[in-house]
PDB file of C-alpha atoms in Angstrom:
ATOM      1  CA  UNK A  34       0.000   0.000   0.000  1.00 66.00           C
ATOM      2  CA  UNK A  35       3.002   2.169   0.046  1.00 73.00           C
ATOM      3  CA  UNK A  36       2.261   5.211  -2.105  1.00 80.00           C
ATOM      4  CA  UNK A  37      -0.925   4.300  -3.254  1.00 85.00           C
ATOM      5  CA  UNK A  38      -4.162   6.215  -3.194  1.00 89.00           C
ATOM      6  CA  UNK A  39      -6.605   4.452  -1.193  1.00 91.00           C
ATOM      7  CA  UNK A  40     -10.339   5.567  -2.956  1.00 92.00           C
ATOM      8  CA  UNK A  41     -13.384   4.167  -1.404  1.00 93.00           C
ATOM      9  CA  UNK A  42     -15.335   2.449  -3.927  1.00 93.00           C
ATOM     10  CA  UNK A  43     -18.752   4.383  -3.202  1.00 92.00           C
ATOM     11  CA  UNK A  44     -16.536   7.782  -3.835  1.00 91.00           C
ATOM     12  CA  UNK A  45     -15.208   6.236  -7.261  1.00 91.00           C
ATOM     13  CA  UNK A  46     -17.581   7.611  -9.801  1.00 88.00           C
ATOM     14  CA  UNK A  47     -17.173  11.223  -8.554  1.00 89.00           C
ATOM     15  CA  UNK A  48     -13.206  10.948  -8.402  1.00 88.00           C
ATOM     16  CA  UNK A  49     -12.979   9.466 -11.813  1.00 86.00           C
ATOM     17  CA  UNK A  50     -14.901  12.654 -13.346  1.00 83.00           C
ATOM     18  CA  UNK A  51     -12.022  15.017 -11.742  1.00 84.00           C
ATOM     19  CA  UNK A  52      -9.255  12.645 -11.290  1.00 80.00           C
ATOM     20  CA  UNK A  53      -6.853  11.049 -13.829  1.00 78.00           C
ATOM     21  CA  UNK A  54      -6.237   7.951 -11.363  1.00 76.00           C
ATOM     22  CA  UNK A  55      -4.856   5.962 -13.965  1.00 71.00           C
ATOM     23  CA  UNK A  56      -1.485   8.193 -13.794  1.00 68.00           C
ATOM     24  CA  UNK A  57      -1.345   7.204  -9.830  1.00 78.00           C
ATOM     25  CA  UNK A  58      -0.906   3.995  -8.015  1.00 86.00           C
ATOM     26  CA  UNK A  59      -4.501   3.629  -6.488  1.00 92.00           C
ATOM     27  CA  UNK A  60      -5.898   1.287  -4.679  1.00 93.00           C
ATOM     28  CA  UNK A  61      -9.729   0.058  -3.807  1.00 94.00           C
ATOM     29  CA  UNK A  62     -11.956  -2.561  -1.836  1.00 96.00           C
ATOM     30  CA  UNK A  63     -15.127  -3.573  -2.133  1.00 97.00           C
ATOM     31  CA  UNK A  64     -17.605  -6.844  -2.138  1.00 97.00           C
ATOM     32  CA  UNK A  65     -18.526  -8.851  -4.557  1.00 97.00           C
ATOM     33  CA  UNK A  66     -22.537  -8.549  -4.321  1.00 96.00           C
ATOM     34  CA  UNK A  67     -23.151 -10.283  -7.815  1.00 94.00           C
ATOM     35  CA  UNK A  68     -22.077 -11.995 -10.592  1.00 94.00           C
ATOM     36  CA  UNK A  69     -23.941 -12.278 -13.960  1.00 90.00           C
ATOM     37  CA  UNK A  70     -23.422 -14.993 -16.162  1.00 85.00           C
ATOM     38  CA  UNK A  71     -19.927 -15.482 -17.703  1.00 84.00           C
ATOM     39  CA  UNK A  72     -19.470 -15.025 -21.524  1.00 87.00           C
ATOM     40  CA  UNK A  73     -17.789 -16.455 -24.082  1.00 85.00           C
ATOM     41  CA  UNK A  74     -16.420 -15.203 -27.728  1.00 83.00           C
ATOM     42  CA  UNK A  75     -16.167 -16.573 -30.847  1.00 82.00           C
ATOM     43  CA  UNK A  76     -12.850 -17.532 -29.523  1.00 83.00           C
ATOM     44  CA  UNK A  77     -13.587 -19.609 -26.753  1.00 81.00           C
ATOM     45  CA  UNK A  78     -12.095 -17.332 -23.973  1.00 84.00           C
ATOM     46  CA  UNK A  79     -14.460 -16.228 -21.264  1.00 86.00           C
ATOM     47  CA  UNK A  80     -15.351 -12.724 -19.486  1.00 90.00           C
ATOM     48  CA  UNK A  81     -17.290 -11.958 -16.318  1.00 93.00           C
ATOM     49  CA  UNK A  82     -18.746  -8.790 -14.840  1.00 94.00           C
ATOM     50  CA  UNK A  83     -18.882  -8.280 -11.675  1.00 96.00           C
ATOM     51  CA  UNK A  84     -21.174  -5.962  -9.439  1.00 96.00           C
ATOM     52  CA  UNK A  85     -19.374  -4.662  -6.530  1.00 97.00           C
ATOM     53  CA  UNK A  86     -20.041  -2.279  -3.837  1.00 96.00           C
ATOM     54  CA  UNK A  87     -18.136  -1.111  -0.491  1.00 95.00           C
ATOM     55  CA  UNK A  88     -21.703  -1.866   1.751  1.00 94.00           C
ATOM     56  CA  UNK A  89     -21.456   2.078   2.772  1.00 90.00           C
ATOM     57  CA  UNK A  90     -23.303   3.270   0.156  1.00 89.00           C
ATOM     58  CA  UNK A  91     -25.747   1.112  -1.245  1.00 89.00           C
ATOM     59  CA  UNK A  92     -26.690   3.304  -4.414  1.00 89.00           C
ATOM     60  CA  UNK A  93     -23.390   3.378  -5.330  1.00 90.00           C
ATOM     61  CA  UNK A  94     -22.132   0.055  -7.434  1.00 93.00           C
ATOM     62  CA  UNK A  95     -19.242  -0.215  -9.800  1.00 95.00           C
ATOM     63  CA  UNK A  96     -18.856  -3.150 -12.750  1.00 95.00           C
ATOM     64  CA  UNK A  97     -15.570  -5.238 -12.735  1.00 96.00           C
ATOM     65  CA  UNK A  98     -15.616  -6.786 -16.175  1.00 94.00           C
ATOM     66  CA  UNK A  99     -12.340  -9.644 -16.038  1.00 95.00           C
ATOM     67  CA  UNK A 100     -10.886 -10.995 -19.224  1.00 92.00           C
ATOM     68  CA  UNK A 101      -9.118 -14.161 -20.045  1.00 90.00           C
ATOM     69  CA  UNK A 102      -6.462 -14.887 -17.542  1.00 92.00           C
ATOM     70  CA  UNK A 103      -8.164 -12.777 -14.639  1.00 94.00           C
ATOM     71  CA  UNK A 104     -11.659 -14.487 -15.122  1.00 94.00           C
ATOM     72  CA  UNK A 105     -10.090 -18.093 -15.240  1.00 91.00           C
ATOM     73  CA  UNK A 106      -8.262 -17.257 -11.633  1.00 94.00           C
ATOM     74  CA  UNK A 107     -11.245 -15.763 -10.178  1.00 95.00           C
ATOM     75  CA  UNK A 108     -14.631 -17.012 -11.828  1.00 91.00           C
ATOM     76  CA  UNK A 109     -15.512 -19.575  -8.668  1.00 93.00           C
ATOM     77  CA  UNK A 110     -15.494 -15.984  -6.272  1.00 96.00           C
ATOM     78  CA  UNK A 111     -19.076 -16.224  -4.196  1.00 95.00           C
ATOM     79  CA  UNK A 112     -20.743 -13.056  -3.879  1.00 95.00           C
ATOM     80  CA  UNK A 113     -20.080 -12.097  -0.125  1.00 96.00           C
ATOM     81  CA  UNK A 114     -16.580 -12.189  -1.106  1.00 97.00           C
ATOM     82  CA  UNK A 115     -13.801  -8.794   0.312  1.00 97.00           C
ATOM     83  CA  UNK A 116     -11.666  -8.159  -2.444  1.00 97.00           C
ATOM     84  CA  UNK A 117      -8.443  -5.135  -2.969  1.00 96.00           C
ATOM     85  CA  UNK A 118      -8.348  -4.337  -6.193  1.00 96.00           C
ATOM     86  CA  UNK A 119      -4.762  -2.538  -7.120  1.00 94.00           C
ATOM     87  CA  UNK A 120      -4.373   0.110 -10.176  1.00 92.00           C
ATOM     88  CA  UNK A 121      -7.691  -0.787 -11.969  1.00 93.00           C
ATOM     89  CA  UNK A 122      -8.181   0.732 -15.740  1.00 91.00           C
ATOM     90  CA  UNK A 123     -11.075   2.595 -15.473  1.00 89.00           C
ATOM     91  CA  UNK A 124     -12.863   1.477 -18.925  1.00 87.00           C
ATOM     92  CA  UNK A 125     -14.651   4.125 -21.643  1.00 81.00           C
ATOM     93  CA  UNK A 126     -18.636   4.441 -20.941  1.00 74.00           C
ATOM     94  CA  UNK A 127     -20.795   2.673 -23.525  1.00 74.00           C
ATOM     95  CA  UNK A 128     -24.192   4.240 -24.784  1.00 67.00           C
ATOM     96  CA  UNK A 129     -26.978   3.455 -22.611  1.00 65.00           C
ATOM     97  CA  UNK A 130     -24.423   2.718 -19.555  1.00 71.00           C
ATOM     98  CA  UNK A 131     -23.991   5.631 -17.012  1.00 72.00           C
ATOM     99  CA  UNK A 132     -21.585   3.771 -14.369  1.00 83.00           C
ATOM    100  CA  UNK A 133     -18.233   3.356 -13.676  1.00 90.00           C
ATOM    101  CA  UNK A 134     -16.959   0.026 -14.820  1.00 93.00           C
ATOM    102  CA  UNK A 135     -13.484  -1.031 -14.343  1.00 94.00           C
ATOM    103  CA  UNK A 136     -10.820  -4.059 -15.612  1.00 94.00           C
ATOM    104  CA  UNK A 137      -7.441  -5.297 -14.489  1.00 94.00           C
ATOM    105  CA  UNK A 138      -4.994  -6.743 -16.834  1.00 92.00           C
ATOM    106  CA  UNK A 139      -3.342  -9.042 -14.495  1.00 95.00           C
ATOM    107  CA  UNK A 140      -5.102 -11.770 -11.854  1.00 95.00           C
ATOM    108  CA  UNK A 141      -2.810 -10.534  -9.133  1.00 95.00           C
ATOM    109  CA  UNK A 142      -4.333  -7.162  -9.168  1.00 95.00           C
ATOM    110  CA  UNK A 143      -7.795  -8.930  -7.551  1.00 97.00           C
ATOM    111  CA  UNK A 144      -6.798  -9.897  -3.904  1.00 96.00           C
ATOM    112  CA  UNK A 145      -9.073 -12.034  -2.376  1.00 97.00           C
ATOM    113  CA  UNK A 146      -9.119 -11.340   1.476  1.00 97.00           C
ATOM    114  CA  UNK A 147     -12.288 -12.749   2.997  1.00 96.00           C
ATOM    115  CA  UNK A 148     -16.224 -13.258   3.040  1.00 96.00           C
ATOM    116  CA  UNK A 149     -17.807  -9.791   4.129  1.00 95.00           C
ATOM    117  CA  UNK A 150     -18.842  -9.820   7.721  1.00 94.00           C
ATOM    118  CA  UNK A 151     -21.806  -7.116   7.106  1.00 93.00           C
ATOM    119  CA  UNK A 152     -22.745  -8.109   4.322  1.00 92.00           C
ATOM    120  CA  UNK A 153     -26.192  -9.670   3.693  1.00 89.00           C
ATOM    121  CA  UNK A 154     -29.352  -9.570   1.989  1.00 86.00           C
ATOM    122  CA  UNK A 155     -33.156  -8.952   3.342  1.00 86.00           C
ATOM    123  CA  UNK A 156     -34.693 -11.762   4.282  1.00 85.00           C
ATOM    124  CA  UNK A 157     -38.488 -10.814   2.807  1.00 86.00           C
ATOM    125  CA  UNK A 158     -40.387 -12.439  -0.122  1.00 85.00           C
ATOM    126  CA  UNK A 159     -41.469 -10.218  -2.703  1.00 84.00           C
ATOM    127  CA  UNK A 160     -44.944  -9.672  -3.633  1.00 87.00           C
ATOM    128  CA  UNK A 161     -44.501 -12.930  -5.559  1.00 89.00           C
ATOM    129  CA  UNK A 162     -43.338 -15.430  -3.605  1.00 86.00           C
ATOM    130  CA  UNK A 163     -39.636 -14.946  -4.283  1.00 86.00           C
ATOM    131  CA  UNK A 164     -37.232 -14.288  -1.744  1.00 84.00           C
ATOM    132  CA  UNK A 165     -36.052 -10.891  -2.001  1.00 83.00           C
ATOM    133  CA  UNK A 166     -32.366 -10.106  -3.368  1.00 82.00           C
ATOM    134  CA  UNK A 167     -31.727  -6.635  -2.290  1.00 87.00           C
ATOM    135  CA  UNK A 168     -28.203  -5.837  -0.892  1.00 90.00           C
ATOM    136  CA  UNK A 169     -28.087  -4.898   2.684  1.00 91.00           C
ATOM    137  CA  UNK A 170     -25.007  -3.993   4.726  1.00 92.00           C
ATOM    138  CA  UNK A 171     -25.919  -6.121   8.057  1.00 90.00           C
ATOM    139  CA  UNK A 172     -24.063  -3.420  10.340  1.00 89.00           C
ATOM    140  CA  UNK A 173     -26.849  -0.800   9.266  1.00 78.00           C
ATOM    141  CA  UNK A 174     -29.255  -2.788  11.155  1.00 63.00           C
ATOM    142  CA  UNK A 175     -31.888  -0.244  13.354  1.00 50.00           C
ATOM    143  CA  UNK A 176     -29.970   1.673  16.119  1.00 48.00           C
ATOM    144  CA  UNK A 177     -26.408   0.527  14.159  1.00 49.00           C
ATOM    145  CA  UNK A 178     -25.767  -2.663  16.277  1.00 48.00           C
ATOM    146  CA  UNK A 179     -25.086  -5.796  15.597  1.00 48.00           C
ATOM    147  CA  UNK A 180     -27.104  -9.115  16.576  1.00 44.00           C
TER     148      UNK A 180
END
């Protein structure tokens, strides 16, 4: 972590429009709070994107799309999952896409530390019977504390 720029994930949209991070060592962590199905090209190699979030904001969530070597290394990750990611590119906007999404070029750049303590998701049904998939970041819990 020596002379890197630590940037909370939630804050990363905001610093990319004023920043130029890609000309600084930078560093970020966040969880893995979904996956969507991997892809493959005409080529046979595979991508993945990834959803992630830090848990402090909620309405904040930034893509991770990984590429051939990195999505080989990493594509059994669980959702749940506290990752460092080190010197991510941040990747050009496509139409019809307003977030932030990001890549690495190398598999070392994802460090896998952990499962996320707080986080969780709610534990209603939806109107349909389904069990409910929205994100929630367990330490937020009424009055802040923790069961």
């Amino acid at each position: 972590m020596a002379d890197r720029k630590l940037i909370r994930l939630s804050q990363l949209p905001e610093r990319l429009a004023r920043e130029k991070l890609e000309v600084c060592g930078w560093v970020t962590f966040a969880v893995l709070v979904n996956k969507a199905t991997p892809q493959s090209n005409s080529s046979g190699k595979t991508s993945s994107i990834w959803k992630l979030s830090d848990l402090h904001d909620l309405q904040v969530y930034v893509s991770l799309l990984l590429f051939g070597e990195v999505d080989k290394e990493h594509w059994k990750t669980e959702p749940g999952t506290v990752m460092g990611i080190l010197n991510p590119n941040p990747m050009k906007a496509k139409d019809g896409y307003d977030g932030v999404s990001l890549s690495v070029d190398h598999h070392q750049k994802v460090l896998l530390m952990g499962e996320a303590q707080d986080y969780g998701t709610c534990k209603a049904a939806n109107k349909n019977g389904d069990p409910c998939s929205q994100i929630v970041n367990l330490n937020h819990r009424a009055g802040g504390e923790r069961n």
